[in-house]
Amino acid sequence: MQKQISVLFLLTFLTFSVWSCHKNDPAPVKTFHFYDSLHADGYLRSYLLNLPPDYNEGNNFPLVIALHGFAGNAGQMETDYKLTAKSNSAGFVIVYPEGVPSDGLLGLRTWNAGGCCDYAMHHNVDDVKFIRLLIQKLTEKYKIDPKKIYATGMSNGAMMTYRLGCELSTQLAAIAPVSGTLITRQPCEPARAVPLLHIHSSLDTTIPYPGGPGMANYYFPPVDSALRVWAGINGCIPTPNVITDAPLYTQTEYIDCTNNTSTQLFLTKDGGHSWPGGFQARPAADEPSKAFDATDLIWDFFSRYELP
């Protein structure tokens, strides 16, 4: 009788263990690249998600949040900057959120980065809340490592990247704005030091590196001031070092930062308001710099950092 009870207990335990394992294992995905949406702050927000080819076989994937520029969208950013190809080869999940479209005929999409831009700023759209909810949804639904979430963006998306670094510092391991600047209305006070890689062109007149009027007659603070603010946030020595002075770009870095973070600038001497190494966004747009591939540079930078 005791032997029968033991056998019955063993069978019950094994059955429960197998059921629990299958219950907690996520079902294999069949679609790796698709648009989806969520509700945030009264808006239905859209985004494009790409899972790497080895997603079903792996675990703990890093996530990159890629923010398009003024009047851009997810598909444009994905195509022009070759980000999906890079994320697939590197084994990252990448998501392209989209700004709220304006109520004009063109429905231009923008981000509320604080002092810019257009519909999103004028209507005080809570884009930080949208990204916070998006991170929550993706980390709950997909095999994403919450310690390895990063943000990058172009132009107005770069400004929004800075704002996310200010307000979502406990969720972002590092940020990499391209051709933008820090333009938040409120003081930037992250809860932790956040590694920063900034990429810009000295020839950019849309968002001028020295600061001043640019796109749509907005006034943009100098990029150097943004970097000094971030170096202070990261506890770096206040004077940057020149690491590389090449024919087409200069690399500077603030050193001795808190918790092995860094604040870096890659300033190109060619190109303009563009993504180095990417495609020209439209016929009248600035030619991208040929100094380096910004996508490769950003991935190398992100791969160095994770949240504690």
CSV table of N, CA and C in Angstrom, one decimal, residues 167-248:
chain,number,residue,atom,x,y,z
A,167,GLU,N,14.2,61.1,-17.6
A,167,GLU,CA,13.0,60.7,-16.9
A,167,GLU,C,12.8,59.2,-16.7
A,168,LEU,N,13.5,58.4,-17.5
A,168,LEU,CA,13.4,56.9,-17.4
A,168,LEU,C,14.8,56.3,-17.2
A,169,SER,N,15.6,57.0,-16.4
A,169,SER,CA,17.0,56.5,-16.2
A,169,SER,C,17.1,55.2,-15.5
A,170,THR,N,16.1,54.8,-14.7
A,170,THR,CA,16.1,53.5,-14.0
A,170,THR,C,15.7,52.4,-15.0
A,171,GLN,N,15.3,52.7,-16.2
A,171,GLN,CA,14.9,51.7,-17.1
A,171,GLN,C,15.8,51.6,-18.3
A,172,LEU,N,16.6,52.6,-18.6
A,172,LEU,CA,17.5,52.7,-19.8
A,172,LEU,C,18.9,52.5,-19.3
A,173,ALA,N,19.6,51.6,-20.0
A,173,ALA,CA,21.0,51.3,-19.6
A,173,ALA,C,21.9,52.3,-20.3
A,174,ALA,N,21.5,52.9,-21.4
A,174,ALA,CA,22.4,53.8,-22.1
A,174,ALA,C,21.5,54.5,-23.2
A,175,ILE,N,21.9,55.7,-23.7
A,175,ILE,CA,21.2,56.4,-24.7
A,175,ILE,C,22.2,56.9,-25.8
A,176,ALA,N,21.7,57.1,-27.0
A,176,ALA,CA,22.5,57.5,-28.1
A,176,ALA,C,21.7,58.4,-29.1
A,177,PRO,N,21.7,59.7,-28.8
A,177,PRO,CA,21.0,60.7,-29.7
A,177,PRO,C,21.9,61.0,-30.9
A,178,VAL,N,21.2,61.2,-32.0
A,178,VAL,CA,21.9,61.6,-33.3
A,178,VAL,C,21.3,62.8,-33.8
A,179,SER,N,22.1,63.9,-34.0
A,179,SER,CA,21.6,65.1,-34.7
A,179,SER,C,20.5,65.8,-33.9
A,180,GLY,N,20.6,65.8,-32.6
A,180,GLY,CA,19.6,66.5,-31.8
A,180,GLY,C,20.3,67.2,-30.6
A,181,THR,N,19.5,67.6,-29.6
A,181,THR,CA,20.1,68.2,-28.5
A,181,THR,C,19.1,68.1,-27.3
A,182,LEU,N,19.6,68.5,-26.1
A,182,LEU,CA,18.8,68.5,-24.9
A,182,LEU,C,18.0,69.7,-24.8
A,183,ILE,N,16.6,69.6,-24.9
A,183,ILE,CA,15.8,70.8,-24.9
A,183,ILE,C,14.6,70.6,-24.0
A,184,THR,N,14.8,69.9,-22.9
A,184,THR,CA,13.7,69.7,-21.9
A,184,THR,C,13.4,71.1,-21.2
A,185,ARG,N,12.1,71.2,-20.9
A,185,ARG,CA,11.7,72.5,-20.2
A,185,ARG,C,12.0,72.4,-18.7
A,186,GLN,N,12.0,71.2,-18.1
A,186,GLN,CA,12.3,71.0,-16.7
A,186,GLN,C,13.7,70.6,-16.6
A,187,PRO,N,14.4,70.9,-15.4
A,187,PRO,CA,15.8,70.4,-15.2
A,187,PRO,C,15.9,68.9,-15.4
A,188,CYS,N,17.0,68.5,-16.0
A,188,CYS,CA,17.2,67.1,-16.3
A,188,CYS,C,17.8,66.5,-15.0
A,189,GLU,N,17.1,65.6,-14.3
A,189,GLU,CA,17.6,65.1,-13.1
A,189,GLU,C,17.4,63.6,-13.0
A,190,PRO,N,18.2,62.8,-13.8
A,190,PRO,CA,18.1,61.4,-13.7
A,190,PRO,C,18.4,60.8,-12.3
A,191,ALA,N,17.8,59.7,-12.1
A,191,ALA,CA,18.0,59.0,-10.8
A,191,ALA,C,19.3,58.3,-10.7
A,192,ARG,N,20.0,58.2,-11.8
A,192,ARG,CA,21.3,57.5,-11.9
A,192,ARG,C,22.1,58.0,-13.1
A,193,ALA,N,23.4,57.8,-13.0
A,193,ALA,CA,24.2,58.1,-14.2
A,193,ALA,C,23.8,57.3,-15.4
A,194,VAL,N,23.7,57.9,-16.6
A,194,VAL,CA,23.3,57.2,-17.8
A,194,VAL,C,24.4,57.4,-18.9
A,195,PRO,N,25.0,56.4,-19.3
A,195,PRO,CA,26.0,56.5,-20.4
A,195,PRO,C,25.4,57.2,-21.6
A,196,LEU,N,26.1,58.1,-22.2
A,196,LEU,CA,25.6,58.9,-23.4
A,196,LEU,C,26.6,58.8,-24.5
A,197,LEU,N,26.1,58.5,-25.7
A,197,LEU,CA,26.9,58.7,-27.0
A,197,LEU,C,26.1,59.6,-27.8
A,198,HIS,N,26.7,60.8,-28.1
A,198,HIS,CA,26.1,61.8,-29.0
A,198,HIS,C,26.8,61.8,-30.3
A,199,ILE,N,26.0,61.8,-31.4
A,199,ILE,CA,26.6,61.9,-32.8
A,199,ILE,C,26.0,63.1,-33.5
A,200,HIS,N,26.8,63.9,-34.1
A,200,HIS,CA,26.4,65.2,-34.7
A,200,HIS,C,27.3,65.5,-35.9
A,201,SER,N,26.9,66.5,-36.7
A,201,SER,CA,27.7,67.0,-37.7
A,201,SER,C,28.0,68.5,-37.5
A,202,SER,N,29.2,68.9,-37.7
A,202,SER,CA,29.5,70.4,-37.5
A,202,SER,C,28.9,71.2,-38.6
A,203,LEU,N,28.4,70.5,-39.7
A,203,LEU,CA,27.8,71.2,-40.8
A,203,LEU,C,26.2,71.3,-40.7
A,204,ASP,N,25.7,70.7,-39.6
A,204,ASP,CA,24.2,70.6,-39.4
A,204,ASP,C,23.7,72.1,-39.3
A,205,THR,N,22.8,72.5,-40.1
A,205,THR,CA,22.1,73.8,-40.0
A,205,THR,C,20.6,73.6,-39.5
A,206,THR,N,20.1,72.4,-39.5
A,206,THR,CA,18.8,72.1,-39.1
A,206,THR,C,18.7,72.2,-37.5
A,207,ILE,N,19.6,71.5,-36.9
A,207,ILE,CA,19.8,71.6,-35.4
A,207,ILE,C,21.3,71.9,-35.3
A,208,PRO,N,21.7,73.2,-35.3
A,208,PRO,CA,23.1,73.6,-35.4
A,208,PRO,C,23.9,73.2,-34.1
A,209,TYR,N,25.0,72.6,-34.4
A,209,TYR,CA,25.9,72.2,-33.3
A,209,TYR,C,26.2,73.3,-32.3
A,210,PRO,N,26.5,74.5,-32.8
A,210,PRO,CA,26.8,75.6,-31.8
A,210,PRO,C,25.5,76.2,-31.2
A,211,GLY,N,24.3,75.7,-31.6
A,211,GLY,CA,23.1,76.3,-31.1
A,211,GLY,C,22.6,77.4,-31.9
A,212,GLY,N,21.3,77.8,-31.7
A,212,GLY,CA,20.7,78.9,-32.4
A,212,GLY,C,19.5,78.5,-33.2
A,213,PRO,N,18.9,79.3,-34.0
A,213,PRO,CA,17.7,79.0,-34.7
A,213,PRO,C,17.9,77.9,-35.8
A,214,GLY,N,17.0,77.0,-35.9
A,214,GLY,CA,17.1,76.0,-36.9
A,214,GLY,C,15.8,75.5,-37.4
A,215,MET,N,15.6,74.2,-37.4
A,215,MET,CA,14.3,73.6,-37.9
A,215,MET,C,13.1,74.3,-37.4
A,216,ALA,N,12.2,74.7,-38.4
A,216,ALA,CA,10.9,75.3,-38.1
A,216,ALA,C,11.1,76.6,-37.2
A,217,ASN,N,12.2,77.2,-37.2
A,217,ASN,CA,12.5,78.4,-36.5
A,217,ASN,C,12.6,78.2,-35.0
A,218,TYR,N,12.7,77.0,-34.5
A,218,TYR,CA,12.9,76.7,-33.1
A,218,TYR,C,14.4,77.2,-32.7
A,219,TYR,N,14.5,77.6,-31.5
A,219,TYR,CA,15.9,77.9,-31.0
A,219,TYR,C,16.4,76.6,-30.3
A,220,PHE,N,17.6,76.2,-30.7
A,220,PHE,CA,18.2,75.0,-30.1
A,220,PHE,C,19.4,75.3,-29.2
A,221,PRO,N,19.5,74.8,-28.0
A,221,PRO,CA,20.7,75.1,-27.2
A,221,PRO,C,21.9,74.4,-27.8
A,222,PRO,N,23.1,74.9,-27.6
A,222,PRO,CA,24.3,74.3,-28.1
A,222,PRO,C,24.4,72.8,-27.6
A,223,VAL,N,24.9,72.0,-28.5
A,223,VAL,CA,25.1,70.6,-28.1
A,223,VAL,C,26.2,70.5,-27.0
A,224,ASP,N,27.2,71.4,-27.1
A,224,ASP,CA,28.2,71.4,-26.0
A,224,ASP,C,27.6,71.5,-24.6
A,225,SER,N,26.6,72.4,-24.5
A,225,SER,CA,25.9,72.6,-23.2
A,225,SER,C,25.2,71.4,-22.8
A,226,ALA,N,24.6,70.6,-23.7
A,226,ALA,CA,23.9,69.4,-23.4
A,226,ALA,C,24.9,68.4,-22.8
A,227,LEU,N,26.1,68.3,-23.5
A,227,LEU,CA,27.1,67.4,-23.1
A,227,LEU,C,27.7,67.7,-21.7
A,228,ARG,N,27.8,69.0,-21.5
A,228,ARG,CA,28.3,69.4,-20.1
A,228,ARG,C,27.4,69.1,-19.1
A,229,VAL,N,26.1,69.3,-19.3
A,229,VAL,CA,25.0,68.9,-18.4
A,229,VAL,C,25.1,67.4,-18.1
A,230,TRP,N,25.2,66.6,-19.2
A,230,TRP,CA,25.3,65.2,-19.0
A,230,TRP,C,26.5,64.7,-18.3
A,231,ALA,N,27.6,65.4,-18.6
A,231,ALA,CA,28.9,65.0,-17.9
A,231,ALA,C,28.8,65.3,-16.4
A,232,GLY,N,28.1,66.4,-16.1
A,232,GLY,CA,27.8,66.6,-14.6
A,232,GLY,C,26.9,65.6,-14.0
A,233,ILE,N,25.9,65.2,-14.7
A,233,ILE,CA,25.0,64.1,-14.3
A,233,ILE,C,25.8,62.8,-14.0
A,234,ASN,N,26.7,62.5,-14.9
A,234,ASN,CA,27.5,61.3,-14.8
A,234,ASN,C,28.7,61.4,-13.9
A,235,GLY,N,28.9,62.6,-13.4
A,235,GLY,CA,30.0,62.8,-12.4
A,235,GLY,C,31.4,62.7,-13.1
A,236,CYS,N,31.4,63.2,-14.3
A,236,CYS,CA,32.7,63.1,-15.1
A,236,CYS,C,33.6,64.3,-14.8
A,237,ILE,N,34.8,64.2,-15.1
A,237,ILE,CA,35.7,65.4,-15.1
A,237,ILE,C,35.1,66.4,-16.1
A,238,PRO,N,35.0,67.7,-15.8
A,238,PRO,CA,34.2,68.6,-16.6
A,238,PRO,C,34.8,69.0,-18.0
A,239,THR,N,36.1,68.7,-18.2
A,239,THR,CA,36.7,69.0,-19.5
A,239,THR,C,36.9,67.8,-20.3
A,240,PRO,N,36.4,67.7,-21.5
A,240,PRO,CA,36.5,66.5,-22.3
A,240,PRO,C,37.9,66.3,-22.9
A,241,ASN,N,38.3,65.0,-23.1
A,241,ASN,CA,39.5,64.7,-23.8
A,241,ASN,C,39.3,64.4,-25.2
A,242,VAL,N,40.2,64.8,-26.1
A,242,VAL,CA,40.1,64.4,-27.5
A,242,VAL,C,40.7,63.0,-27.6
A,243,ILE,N,39.9,62.1,-28.1
A,243,ILE,CA,40.3,60.7,-28.2
A,243,ILE,C,40.8,60.4,-29.6
A,244,THR,N,40.1,60.9,-30.6
A,244,THR,CA,40.5,60.7,-32.0
A,244,THR,C,40.2,62.0,-32.8
A,245,ASP,N,41.2,62.4,-33.6
A,245,ASP,CA,41.0,63.6,-34.5
A,245,ASP,C,41.4,63.1,-35.9
A,246,ALA,N,40.3,62.5,-36.5
A,246,ALA,CA,40.5,61.9,-37.9
A,246,ALA,C,40.1,62.9,-38.9
A,247,PRO,N,40.4,62.6,-40.2
A,247,PRO,CA,40.1,63.6,-41.3
A,247,PRO,C,38.6,63.9,-41.4
A,248,LEU,N,37.7,63.0,-41.0
A,248,LEU,CA,36.3,63.2,-41.2
A,248,LEU,C,35.5,63.3,-39.9
